[in-house]
XYZ file of C-alpha atoms in Angstrom:
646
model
C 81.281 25.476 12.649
C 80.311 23.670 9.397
C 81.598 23.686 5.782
C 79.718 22.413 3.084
C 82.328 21.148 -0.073
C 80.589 20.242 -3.579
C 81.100 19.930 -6.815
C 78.813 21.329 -9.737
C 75.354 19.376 -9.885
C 74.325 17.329 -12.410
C 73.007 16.185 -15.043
C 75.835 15.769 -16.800
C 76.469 14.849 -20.648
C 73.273 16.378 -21.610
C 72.336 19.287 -24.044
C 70.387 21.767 -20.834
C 71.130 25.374 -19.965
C 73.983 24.801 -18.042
C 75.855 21.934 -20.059
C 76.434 20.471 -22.988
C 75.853 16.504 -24.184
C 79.902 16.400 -24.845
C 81.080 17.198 -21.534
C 80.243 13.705 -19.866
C 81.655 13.180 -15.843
C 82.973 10.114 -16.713
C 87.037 10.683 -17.436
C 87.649 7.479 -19.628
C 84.597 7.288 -21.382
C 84.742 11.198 -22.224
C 88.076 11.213 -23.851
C 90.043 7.970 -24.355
C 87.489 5.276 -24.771
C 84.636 7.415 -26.663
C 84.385 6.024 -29.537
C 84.474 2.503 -28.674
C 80.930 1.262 -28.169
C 80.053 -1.502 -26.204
C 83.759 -1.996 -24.970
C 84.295 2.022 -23.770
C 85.469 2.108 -19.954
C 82.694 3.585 -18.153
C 83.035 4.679 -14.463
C 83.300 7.830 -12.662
C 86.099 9.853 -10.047
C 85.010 11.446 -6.315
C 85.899 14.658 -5.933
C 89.250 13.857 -4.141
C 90.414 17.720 -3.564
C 87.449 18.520 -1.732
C 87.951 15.007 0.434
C 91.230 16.235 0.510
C 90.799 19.500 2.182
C 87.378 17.978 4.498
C 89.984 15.715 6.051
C 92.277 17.943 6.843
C 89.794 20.770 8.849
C 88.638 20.454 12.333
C 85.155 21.990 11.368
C 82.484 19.502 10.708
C 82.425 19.288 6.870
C 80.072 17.802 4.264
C 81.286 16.886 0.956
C 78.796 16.776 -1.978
C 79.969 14.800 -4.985
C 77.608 15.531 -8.272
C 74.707 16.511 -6.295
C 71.145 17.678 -8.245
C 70.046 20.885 -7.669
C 67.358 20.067 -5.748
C 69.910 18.062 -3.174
C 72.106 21.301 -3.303
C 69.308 22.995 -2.499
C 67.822 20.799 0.673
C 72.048 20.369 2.051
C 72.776 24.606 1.775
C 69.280 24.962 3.905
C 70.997 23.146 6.742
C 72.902 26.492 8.267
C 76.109 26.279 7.146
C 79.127 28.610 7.825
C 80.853 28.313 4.560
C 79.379 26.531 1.163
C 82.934 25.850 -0.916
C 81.806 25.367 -4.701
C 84.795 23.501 -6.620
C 84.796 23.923 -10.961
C 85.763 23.786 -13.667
C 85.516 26.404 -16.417
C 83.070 24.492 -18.910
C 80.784 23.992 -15.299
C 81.200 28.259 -14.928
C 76.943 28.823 -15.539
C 76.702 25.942 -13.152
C 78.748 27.358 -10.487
C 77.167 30.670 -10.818
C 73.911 29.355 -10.797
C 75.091 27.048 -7.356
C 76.147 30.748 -5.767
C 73.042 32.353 -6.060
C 71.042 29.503 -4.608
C 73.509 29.815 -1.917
C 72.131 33.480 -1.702
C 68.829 32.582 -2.025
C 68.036 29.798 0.472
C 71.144 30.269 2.254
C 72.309 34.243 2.893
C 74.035 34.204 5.957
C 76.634 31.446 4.400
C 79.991 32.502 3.360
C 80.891 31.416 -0.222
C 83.780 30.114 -1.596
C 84.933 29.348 -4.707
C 87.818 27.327 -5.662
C 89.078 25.008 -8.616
C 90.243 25.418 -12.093
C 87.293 27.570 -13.005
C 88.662 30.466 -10.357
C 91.158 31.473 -12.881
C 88.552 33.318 -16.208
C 89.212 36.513 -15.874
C 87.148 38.902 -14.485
C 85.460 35.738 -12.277
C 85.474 38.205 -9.353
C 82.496 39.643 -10.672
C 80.742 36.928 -12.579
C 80.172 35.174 -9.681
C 78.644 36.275 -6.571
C 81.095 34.989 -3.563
C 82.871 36.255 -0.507
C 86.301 34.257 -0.743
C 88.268 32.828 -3.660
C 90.712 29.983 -3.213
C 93.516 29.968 -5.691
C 96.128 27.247 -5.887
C 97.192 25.103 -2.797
C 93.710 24.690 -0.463
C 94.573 23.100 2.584
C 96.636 25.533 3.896
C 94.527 28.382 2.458
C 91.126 26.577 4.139
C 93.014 26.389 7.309
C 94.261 30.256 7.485
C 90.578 31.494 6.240
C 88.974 29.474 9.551
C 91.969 30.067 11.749
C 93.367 27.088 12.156
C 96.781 25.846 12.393
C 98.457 25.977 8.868
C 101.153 24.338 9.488
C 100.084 21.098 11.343
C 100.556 17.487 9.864
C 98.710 16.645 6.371
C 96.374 13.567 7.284
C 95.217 11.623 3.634
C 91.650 10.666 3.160
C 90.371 7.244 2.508
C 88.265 7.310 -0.482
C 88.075 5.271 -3.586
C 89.345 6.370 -6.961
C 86.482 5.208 -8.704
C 82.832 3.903 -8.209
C 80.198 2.972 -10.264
C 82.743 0.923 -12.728
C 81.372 -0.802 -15.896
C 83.081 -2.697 -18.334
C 80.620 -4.360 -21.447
C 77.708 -3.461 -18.746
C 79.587 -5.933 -16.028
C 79.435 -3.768 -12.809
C 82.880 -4.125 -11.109
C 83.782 -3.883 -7.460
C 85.614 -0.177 -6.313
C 88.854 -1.374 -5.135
C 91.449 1.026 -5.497
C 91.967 4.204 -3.411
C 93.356 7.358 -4.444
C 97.118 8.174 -3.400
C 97.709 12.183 -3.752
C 101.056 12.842 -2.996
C 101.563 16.259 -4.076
C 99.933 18.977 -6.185
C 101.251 20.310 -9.828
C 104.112 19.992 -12.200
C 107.787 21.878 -12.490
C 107.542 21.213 -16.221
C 105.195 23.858 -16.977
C 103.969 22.870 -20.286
C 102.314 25.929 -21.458
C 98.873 24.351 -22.390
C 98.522 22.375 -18.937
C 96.406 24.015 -16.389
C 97.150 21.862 -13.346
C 100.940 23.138 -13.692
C 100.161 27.255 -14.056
C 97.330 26.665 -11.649
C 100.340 25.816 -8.638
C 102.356 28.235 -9.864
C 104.551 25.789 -12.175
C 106.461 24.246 -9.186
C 105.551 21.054 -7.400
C 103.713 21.203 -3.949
C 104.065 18.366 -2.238
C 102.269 16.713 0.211
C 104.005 13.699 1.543
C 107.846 14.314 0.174
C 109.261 10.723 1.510
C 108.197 7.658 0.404
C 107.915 6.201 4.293
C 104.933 9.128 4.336
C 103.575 7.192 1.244
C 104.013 3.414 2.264
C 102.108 4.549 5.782
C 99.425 5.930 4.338
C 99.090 2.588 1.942
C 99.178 0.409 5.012
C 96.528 2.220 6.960
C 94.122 2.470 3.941
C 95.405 -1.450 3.145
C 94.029 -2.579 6.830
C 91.131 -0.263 6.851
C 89.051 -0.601 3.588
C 91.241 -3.953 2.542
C 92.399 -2.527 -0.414
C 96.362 -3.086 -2.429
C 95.887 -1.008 -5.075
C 96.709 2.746 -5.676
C 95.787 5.596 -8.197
C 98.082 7.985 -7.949
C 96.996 11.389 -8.471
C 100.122 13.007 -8.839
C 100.881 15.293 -12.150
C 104.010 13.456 -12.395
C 105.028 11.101 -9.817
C 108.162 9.779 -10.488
C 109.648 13.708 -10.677
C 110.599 12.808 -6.881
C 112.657 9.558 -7.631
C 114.064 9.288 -4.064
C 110.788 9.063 -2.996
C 109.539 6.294 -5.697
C 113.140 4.334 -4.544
C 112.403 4.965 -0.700
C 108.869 3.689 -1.395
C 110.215 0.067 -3.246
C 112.305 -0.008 -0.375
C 109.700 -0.039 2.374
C 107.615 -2.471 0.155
C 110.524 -5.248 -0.172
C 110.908 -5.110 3.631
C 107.849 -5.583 4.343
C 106.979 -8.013 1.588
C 103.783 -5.890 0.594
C 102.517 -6.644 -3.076
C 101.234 -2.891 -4.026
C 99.616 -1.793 -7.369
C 100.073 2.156 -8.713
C 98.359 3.696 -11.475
C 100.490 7.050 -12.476
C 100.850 9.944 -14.415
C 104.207 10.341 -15.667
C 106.563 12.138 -18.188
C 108.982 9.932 -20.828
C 112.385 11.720 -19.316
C 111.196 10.054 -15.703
C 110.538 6.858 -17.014
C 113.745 6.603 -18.919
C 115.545 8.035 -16.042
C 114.413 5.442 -13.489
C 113.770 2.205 -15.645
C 111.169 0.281 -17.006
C 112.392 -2.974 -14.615
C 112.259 -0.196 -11.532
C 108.735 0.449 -12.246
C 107.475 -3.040 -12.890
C 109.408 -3.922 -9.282
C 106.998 -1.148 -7.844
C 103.878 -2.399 -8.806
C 103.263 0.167 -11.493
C 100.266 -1.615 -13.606
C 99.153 1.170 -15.586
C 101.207 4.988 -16.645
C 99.542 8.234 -18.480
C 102.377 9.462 -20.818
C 101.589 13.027 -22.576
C 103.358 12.065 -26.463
C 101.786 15.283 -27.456
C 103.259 15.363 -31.000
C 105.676 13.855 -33.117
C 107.487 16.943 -33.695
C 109.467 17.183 -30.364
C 108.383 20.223 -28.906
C 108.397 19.366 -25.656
C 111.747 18.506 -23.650
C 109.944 15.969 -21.753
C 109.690 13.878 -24.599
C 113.240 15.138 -26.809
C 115.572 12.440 -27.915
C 113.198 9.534 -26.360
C 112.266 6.252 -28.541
C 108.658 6.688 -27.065
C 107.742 3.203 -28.881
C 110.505 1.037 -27.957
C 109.495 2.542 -24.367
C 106.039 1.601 -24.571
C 106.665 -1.756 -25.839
C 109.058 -2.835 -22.883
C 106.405 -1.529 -20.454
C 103.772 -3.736 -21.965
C 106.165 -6.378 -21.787
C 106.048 -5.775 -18.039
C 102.765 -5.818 -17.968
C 102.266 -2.456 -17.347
C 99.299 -0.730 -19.943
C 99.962 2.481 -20.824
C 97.665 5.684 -21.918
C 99.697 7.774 -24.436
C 98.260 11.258 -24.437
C 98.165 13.391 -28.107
C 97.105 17.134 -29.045
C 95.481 18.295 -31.527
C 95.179 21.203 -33.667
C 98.572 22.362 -32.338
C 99.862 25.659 -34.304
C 101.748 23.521 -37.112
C 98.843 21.311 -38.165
C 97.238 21.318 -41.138
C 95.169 19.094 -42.877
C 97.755 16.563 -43.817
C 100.663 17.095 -40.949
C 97.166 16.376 -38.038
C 97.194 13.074 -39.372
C 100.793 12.763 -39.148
C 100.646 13.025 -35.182
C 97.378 11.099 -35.680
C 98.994 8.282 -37.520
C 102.395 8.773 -34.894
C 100.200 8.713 -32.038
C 98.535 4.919 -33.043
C 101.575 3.734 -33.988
C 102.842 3.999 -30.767
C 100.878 0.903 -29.932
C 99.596 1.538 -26.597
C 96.766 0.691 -24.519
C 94.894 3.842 -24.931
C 95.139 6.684 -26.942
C 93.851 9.861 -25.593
C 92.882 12.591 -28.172
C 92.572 16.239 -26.531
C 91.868 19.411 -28.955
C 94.318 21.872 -27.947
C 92.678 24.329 -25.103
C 93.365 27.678 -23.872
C 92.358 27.465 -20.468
C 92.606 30.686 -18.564
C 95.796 30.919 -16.435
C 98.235 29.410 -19.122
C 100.772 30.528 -20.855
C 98.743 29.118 -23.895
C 95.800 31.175 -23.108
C 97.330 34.516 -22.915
C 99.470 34.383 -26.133
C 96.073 33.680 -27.793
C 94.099 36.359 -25.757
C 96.790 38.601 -26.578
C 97.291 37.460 -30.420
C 92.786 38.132 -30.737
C 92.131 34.654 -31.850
C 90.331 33.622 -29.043
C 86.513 32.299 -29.570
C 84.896 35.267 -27.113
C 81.635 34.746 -28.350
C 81.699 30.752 -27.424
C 79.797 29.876 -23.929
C 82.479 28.141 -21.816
C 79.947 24.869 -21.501
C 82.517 24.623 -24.869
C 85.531 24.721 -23.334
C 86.461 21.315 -22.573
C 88.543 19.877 -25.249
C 86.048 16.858 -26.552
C 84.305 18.901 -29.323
C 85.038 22.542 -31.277
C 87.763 24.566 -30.915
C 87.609 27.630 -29.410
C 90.409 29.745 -30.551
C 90.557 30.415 -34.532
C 93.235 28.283 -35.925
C 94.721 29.291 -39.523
C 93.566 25.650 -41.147
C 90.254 24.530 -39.194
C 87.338 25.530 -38.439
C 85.243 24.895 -35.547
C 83.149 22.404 -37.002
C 86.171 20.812 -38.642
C 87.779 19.977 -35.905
C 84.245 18.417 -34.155
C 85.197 16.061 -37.240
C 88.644 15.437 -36.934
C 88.821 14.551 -33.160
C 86.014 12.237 -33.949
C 88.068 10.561 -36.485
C 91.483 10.597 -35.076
C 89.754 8.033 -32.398
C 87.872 6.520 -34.965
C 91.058 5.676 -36.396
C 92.782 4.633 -33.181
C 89.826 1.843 -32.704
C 90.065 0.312 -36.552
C 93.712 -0.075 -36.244
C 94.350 -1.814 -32.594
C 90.758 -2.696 -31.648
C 88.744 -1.864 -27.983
C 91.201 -0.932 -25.646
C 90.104 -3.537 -23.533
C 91.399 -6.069 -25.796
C 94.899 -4.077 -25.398
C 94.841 -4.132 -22.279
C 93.819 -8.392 -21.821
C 97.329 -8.150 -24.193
C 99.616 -6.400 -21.571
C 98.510 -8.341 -19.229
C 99.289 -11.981 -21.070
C 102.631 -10.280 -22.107
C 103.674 -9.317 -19.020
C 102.971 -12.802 -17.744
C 105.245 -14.863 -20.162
C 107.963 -11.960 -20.329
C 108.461 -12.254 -16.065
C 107.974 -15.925 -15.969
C 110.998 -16.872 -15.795
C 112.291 -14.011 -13.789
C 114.057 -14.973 -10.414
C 113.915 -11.328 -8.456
C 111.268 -11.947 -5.772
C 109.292 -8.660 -6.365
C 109.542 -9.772 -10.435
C 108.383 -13.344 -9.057
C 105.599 -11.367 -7.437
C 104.737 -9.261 -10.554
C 104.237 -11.824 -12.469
C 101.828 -14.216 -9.756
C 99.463 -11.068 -9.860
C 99.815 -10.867 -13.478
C 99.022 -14.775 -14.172
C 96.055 -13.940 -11.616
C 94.546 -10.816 -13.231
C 95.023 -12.550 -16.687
C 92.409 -15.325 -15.599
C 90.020 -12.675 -14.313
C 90.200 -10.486 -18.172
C 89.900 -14.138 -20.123
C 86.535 -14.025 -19.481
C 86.383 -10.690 -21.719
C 87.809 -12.582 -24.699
C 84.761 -14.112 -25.903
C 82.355 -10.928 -25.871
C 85.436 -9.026 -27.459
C 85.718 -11.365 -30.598
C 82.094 -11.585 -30.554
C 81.138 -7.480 -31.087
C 84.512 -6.924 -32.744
C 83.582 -4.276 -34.865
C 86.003 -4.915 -38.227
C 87.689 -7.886 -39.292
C 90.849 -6.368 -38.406
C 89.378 -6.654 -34.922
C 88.423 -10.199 -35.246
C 91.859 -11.300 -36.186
C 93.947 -9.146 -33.353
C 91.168 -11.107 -31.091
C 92.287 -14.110 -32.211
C 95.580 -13.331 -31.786
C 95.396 -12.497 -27.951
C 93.019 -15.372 -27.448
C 95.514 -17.657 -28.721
C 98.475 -16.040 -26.484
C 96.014 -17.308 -23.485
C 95.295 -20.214 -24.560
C 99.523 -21.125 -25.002
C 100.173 -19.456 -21.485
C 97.650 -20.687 -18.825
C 96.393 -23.785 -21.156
C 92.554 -24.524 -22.079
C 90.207 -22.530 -20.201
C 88.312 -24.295 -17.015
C 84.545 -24.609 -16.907
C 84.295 -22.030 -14.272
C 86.242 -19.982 -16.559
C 83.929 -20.389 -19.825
C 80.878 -19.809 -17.660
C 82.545 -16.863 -16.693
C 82.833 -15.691 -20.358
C 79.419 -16.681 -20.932
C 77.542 -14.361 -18.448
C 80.055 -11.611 -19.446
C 78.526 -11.910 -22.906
C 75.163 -11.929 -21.941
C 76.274 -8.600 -20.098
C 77.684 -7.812 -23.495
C 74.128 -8.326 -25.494
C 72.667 -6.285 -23.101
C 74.665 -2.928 -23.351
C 75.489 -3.479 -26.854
C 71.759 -3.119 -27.134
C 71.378 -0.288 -24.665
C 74.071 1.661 -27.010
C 72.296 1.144 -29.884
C 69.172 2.669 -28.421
C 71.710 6.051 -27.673
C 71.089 5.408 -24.075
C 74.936 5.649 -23.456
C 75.246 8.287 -21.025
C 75.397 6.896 -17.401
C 74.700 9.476 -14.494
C 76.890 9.763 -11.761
C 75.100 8.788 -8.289
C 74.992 11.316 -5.580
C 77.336 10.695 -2.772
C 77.400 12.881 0.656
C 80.202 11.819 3.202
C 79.969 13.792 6.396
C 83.248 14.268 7.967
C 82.417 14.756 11.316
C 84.326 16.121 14.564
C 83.287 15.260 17.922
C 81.681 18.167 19.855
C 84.001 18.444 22.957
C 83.443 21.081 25.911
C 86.110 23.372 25.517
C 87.697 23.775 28.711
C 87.945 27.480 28.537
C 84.005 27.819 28.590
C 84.080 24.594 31.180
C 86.620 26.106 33.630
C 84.206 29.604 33.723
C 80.423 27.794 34.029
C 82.071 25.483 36.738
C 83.319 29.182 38.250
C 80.554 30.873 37.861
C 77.496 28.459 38.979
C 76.965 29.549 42.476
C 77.689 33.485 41.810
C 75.843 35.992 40.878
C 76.934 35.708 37.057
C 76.908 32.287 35.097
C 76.137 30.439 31.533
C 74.213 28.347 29.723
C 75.506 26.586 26.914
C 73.663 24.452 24.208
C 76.653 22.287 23.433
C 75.276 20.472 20.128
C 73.671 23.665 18.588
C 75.650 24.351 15.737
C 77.410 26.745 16.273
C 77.356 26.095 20.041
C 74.935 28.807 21.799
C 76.146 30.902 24.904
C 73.336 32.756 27.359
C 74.959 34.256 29.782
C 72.847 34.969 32.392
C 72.449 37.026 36.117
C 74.700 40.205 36.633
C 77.841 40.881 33.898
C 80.204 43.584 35.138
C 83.897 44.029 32.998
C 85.428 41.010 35.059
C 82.880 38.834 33.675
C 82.855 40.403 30.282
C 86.896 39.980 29.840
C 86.263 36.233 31.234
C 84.039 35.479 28.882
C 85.522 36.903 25.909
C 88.965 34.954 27.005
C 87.071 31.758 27.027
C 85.126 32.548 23.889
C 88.241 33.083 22.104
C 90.157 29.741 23.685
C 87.474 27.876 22.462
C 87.739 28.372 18.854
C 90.874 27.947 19.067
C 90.526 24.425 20.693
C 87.445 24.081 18.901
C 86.878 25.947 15.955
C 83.508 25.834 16.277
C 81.179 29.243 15.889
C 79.661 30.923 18.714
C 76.175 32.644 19.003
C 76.222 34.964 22.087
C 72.565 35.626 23.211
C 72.389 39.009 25.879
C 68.667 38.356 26.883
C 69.336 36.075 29.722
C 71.269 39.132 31.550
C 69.421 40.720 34.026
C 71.928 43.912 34.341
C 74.774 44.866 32.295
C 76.344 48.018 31.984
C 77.495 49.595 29.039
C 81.622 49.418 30.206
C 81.076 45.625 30.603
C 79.273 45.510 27.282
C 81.967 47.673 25.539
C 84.724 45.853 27.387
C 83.332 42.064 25.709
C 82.761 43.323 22.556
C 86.158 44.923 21.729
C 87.579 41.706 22.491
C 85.872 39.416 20.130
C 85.546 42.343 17.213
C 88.451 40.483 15.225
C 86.418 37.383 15.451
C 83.492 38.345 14.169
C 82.749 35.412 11.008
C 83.211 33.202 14.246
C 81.649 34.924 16.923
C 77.862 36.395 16.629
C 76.350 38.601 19.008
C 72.486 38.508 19.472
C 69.634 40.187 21.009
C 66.459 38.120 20.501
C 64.157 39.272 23.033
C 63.356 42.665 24.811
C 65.505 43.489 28.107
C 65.858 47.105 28.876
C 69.293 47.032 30.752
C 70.977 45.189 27.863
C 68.819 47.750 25.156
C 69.782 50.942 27.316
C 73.834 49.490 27.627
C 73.966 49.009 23.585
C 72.612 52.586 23.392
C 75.609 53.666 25.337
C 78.511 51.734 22.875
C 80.231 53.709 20.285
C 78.461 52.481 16.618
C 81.430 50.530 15.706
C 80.723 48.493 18.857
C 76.888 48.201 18.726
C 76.650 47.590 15.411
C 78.460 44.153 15.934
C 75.130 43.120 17.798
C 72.489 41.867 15.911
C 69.014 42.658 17.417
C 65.743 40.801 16.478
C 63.561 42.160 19.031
């Protein structure tokens, strides 16, 4: 058997018939760093649910991250058994376009769609399919193939990012992804990740031994020490988190996490706790300064960003806009509240309605929903699409564009923030005398020699003088902690520059959208001879009934061949069945090699492989009169399980 996994092709960021130019595949760049020219994050994320669930199926599977049509097209021609078609809801045209090329070049595949874009209403008959995959996907993969749901989660080995650019400098890929478990109990009623798993937390690996395992295999594999963690909200298992730091004292590993995280978990485990893990960077959703959310109530968000800078740990502080209470002066409240939080990034998302929320159906069911806006504009980076009492769809194009606008005058390119964390952390755990603290703070003094070199490009494209001067500032913070920089070090800074010129330039030109390359990992399982099918050819070779098998055919081809009476039939159709269980692997049956079969035999095989019939195929290709006259003789619910192409 073979599955085919992909996501929606590409291009991406561009104004075409299935996209639009604001919806760029590149998560940093797209909404946190946007607006910041020459010194905007650019890199893009595999697909990791579809890695995910290839790594956890016996079938042979192909994964497709951001192929072009053309590559769909040429991969879906290669016979597969399923074609699984992950999106989003601003990708739906692409997706439905992807399903009927599936039809097209591909009929006899089974499709399946799955991801966020599963949940607009009515998708069952937008989109021409045969299964839909809603919420947890492992286990659902498994039961749809019949394999064994319950069996041991195995992670993948893939890298969080590739393709990583910072001022043009192209930067190694060396962090993996760490998914520990799927959605979030907190159920904010705008997030779609939470609604999508039901509002309740699915996880994965639930102890933090699982975790530090899986870091130590993907450590002595692909080399790597540092983790994104993509996990809703991570620290909502603290046991875990505390049975993790554990495992990594013992063994004296120096580990780096990226997480997403709520306030009330970081407050209820500790800034120091964090810092001892090797937390180096944390997504907090602020949302608003009106506390609306219990996640956030009663929590001095600033003085908790500021100590985890001081630990040297950057932070992403996540704001909505165009919530139900703003207007044109209270926005710029949460605007203003938002900056002054002083973070590392500042992520600006227009509030959405996504289908499956709580958020969406009080609007569907209030009529303020946009229905006549395409969802290509449903993606939170440009209008609107609900009617809100105080802005207008164009309006709010305007005032997203300016809230980050605003965030870059007042603290600068987030890089620079970040080349700050970094220094502070340093001098703030310098004098520390806890040996994971001691340890913190050697990879600190060691990743603040590798950002120096950005220092000189950063002062020299600062974009204000307000820029210039918090430049200056970090510059000088360097210079005081690690002492005049080497020669190796200004070369360094030099060639980053140049890298600088060059992309600043490119920019200008409004050649800023970088494509995504096309990536196909084949996750392949060796072809083994089942020994069902083994046990019955090695029975059967000097009778008057036996098999020929094409192994490597895909799925494997069985002739049987000589005389088939009901013995034979049941014996078959019991080893059949064994192997895809062992296997799970299709099976082509082709009758033409028999040279007498009666209809009893006939009926006898086919009634036992009826309930496998997406696995099983039975097939008459050329003209034999004692297998024609025998299907004559089955009942129609029998023969019409046999395909003949006579």
């Amino acid at each position: 058997m073979k599955i085919l996994l992909t996501s929606v092709f590409g291009p991406f960021g561009v104004d075409d018939a299935y996209g639009r130019k604001e919806n760029i595949m590149e998560l940093f760049h797209n909404q946190v760093t946007r607006e910041q020219g020459v010194f905007s994050l650019r890199f893009n994320h595999p697909s990791f649910g579809l890695h995910f669930l290839a790594e956890n199926i016996s079938a042979s599977t192909t994964v497709l991250d951001f192929p072009s049509q053309q590559k769909f097209i040429k991969e879906i021609k290669q016979n597969y058994d399923y074609v699984g078609i992950s999106f989003i809801v601003p990708n739906f045209i692409k997706a439905k376009k992807m399903a009927e090329l599936v039809r097209k070049y591909a009929p006899n595949s089974k499709i399946i769609l799955g991801g966020h874009g599963v949940r607009i209403p009515g998708i069952k008959d937008k989109i021409t399919h045969d299964f839909i995959c809603q919420g947890e996907g492992v286990r659902w993969l498994r039961r749809l193939l019949g394999e064994d749901v319950n069996r041991s989660i195995k992670h993948p080995i893939v890298s969080s990012a590739f393709s990583k650019k910072v001022m043009g400098v192209p930067l190694k890929s060396d962090t993996a992804v760490l998914i520990p478990g799927l959605g979030c109990p907190n159920a904010c009623r705008f997030c779609v990740t939470s609604h999508f798993f039901d509002k309740k937390y699915v996880p994965y690996f639930s102890t933090g031994q699982e975790l530090f395992d899986i870091c130590v295999e993907i450590e002595e594999k692909i080399g790597v020490n540092e983790f994104f963690i993509m996990d809703e909200n991570f620290l909502k298992l603290p046991d875990r988190a505390r049975e993790l730091l554990q495992l990594i004292e013992k063994h004296n590993k120096s580990y780096q996490f990226s997480i997403f995280s709520s306030a009330e978990t970081v407050a209820a485990l500790g800034v120091e706790f964090l810092c001892r893990l090797g937390v180096n960077f944390i997504w907090l959703g602020i949302e608003s300064k009106q506390e609306i959310y219990e996640k956030n109530r009663g929590l001095d968000l600033k003085s908790m960003i500021s100590q985890l800078r001081d630990h040297g740990i950057s932070v992403l502080a996540s704001a909505i806009l165009f919530l139900e209470h703003h207007d044109k002066q209270s926005i710029w409240e949460d605007i203003r509240f938002a900056v002054e939080q002083n973070s590392d990034f500042v992520q600006f998302m227009g509030l959405g309605p996504m289908p499956g929320t709580a958020l969406y159906e009080d609007y569907r069911d209030q009529g303020i929903l946009r229905e006549d806006l395409p969802y290509e504009e449903w993606h939170g980076q440009h209008q609107i699409w609900f009617h809100h009492p105080n802005f207008s769809a164009s309006e709010s194009v305007h005032y997203l564009r300016e809230a980050f606008r605003y965030d870059y005058n007042i603290q600068g390119a987030s890089l620079l923030r970040i080349c700050d964390t970094v220094i502070r952390g340093y001098e703030h755990l310098k004098h520390c005398r806890d040996p994971m603290l001691i340890k913190r703070c050697d990879d600190l003094k060691t990743t603040a020699k590798y950002y120096r070199a950005a220092l000189l490009a950063l002062k020299k494209f600062a974009h204000n003088a307000n820029a210039r001067i918090l430049t200056q500032k970090v510059t000088e913070k360097y210079d005081t902690a690690l002492g005049p920089a080497t020669l190796k070090q200004k070369v360094q800074a030099l060639l980053m520059l140049l890298y600088a010129m060059r992309e600043k330039f490119r920019v200008s030109l409004k050649r800023n959208v970088y494509q995504p390359k096309i990536i196909t990992t084949r996750y392949q399982r060796p072809i083994k001879k089942a020994n069902a099918l083994l046990q019955l050819v090695k029975k059967s070779t000097k009778s008057r009934f036996n098999l020929d098998i094409n192994w490597s055919a895909q799925p494997t081809v069985v002739t049987p061949r000589g005389l088939m009476y009901k013995k034979e039939a049941k014996q078959l159709a019991n080893a059949i069945k064994k192997y895809l269980i062992e296997e799970r692997r299709g099976v082509v049956v082709r009758l033409e090699g028999l040279m007498l079969v009666k209809s009893a035999a006939l009926h006898s095989f086919l009634r036992r492989v009826r309930d496998y019939q997406q696995q099983v195929t039975v097939v008459l290709e050329h003209e034999v009169e004692v297998v024609r006259q025998a299907i004559k003789e089955l009942p129609e619910e029998l023969s019409s399980l046999i395909q003949i192409n006579v």
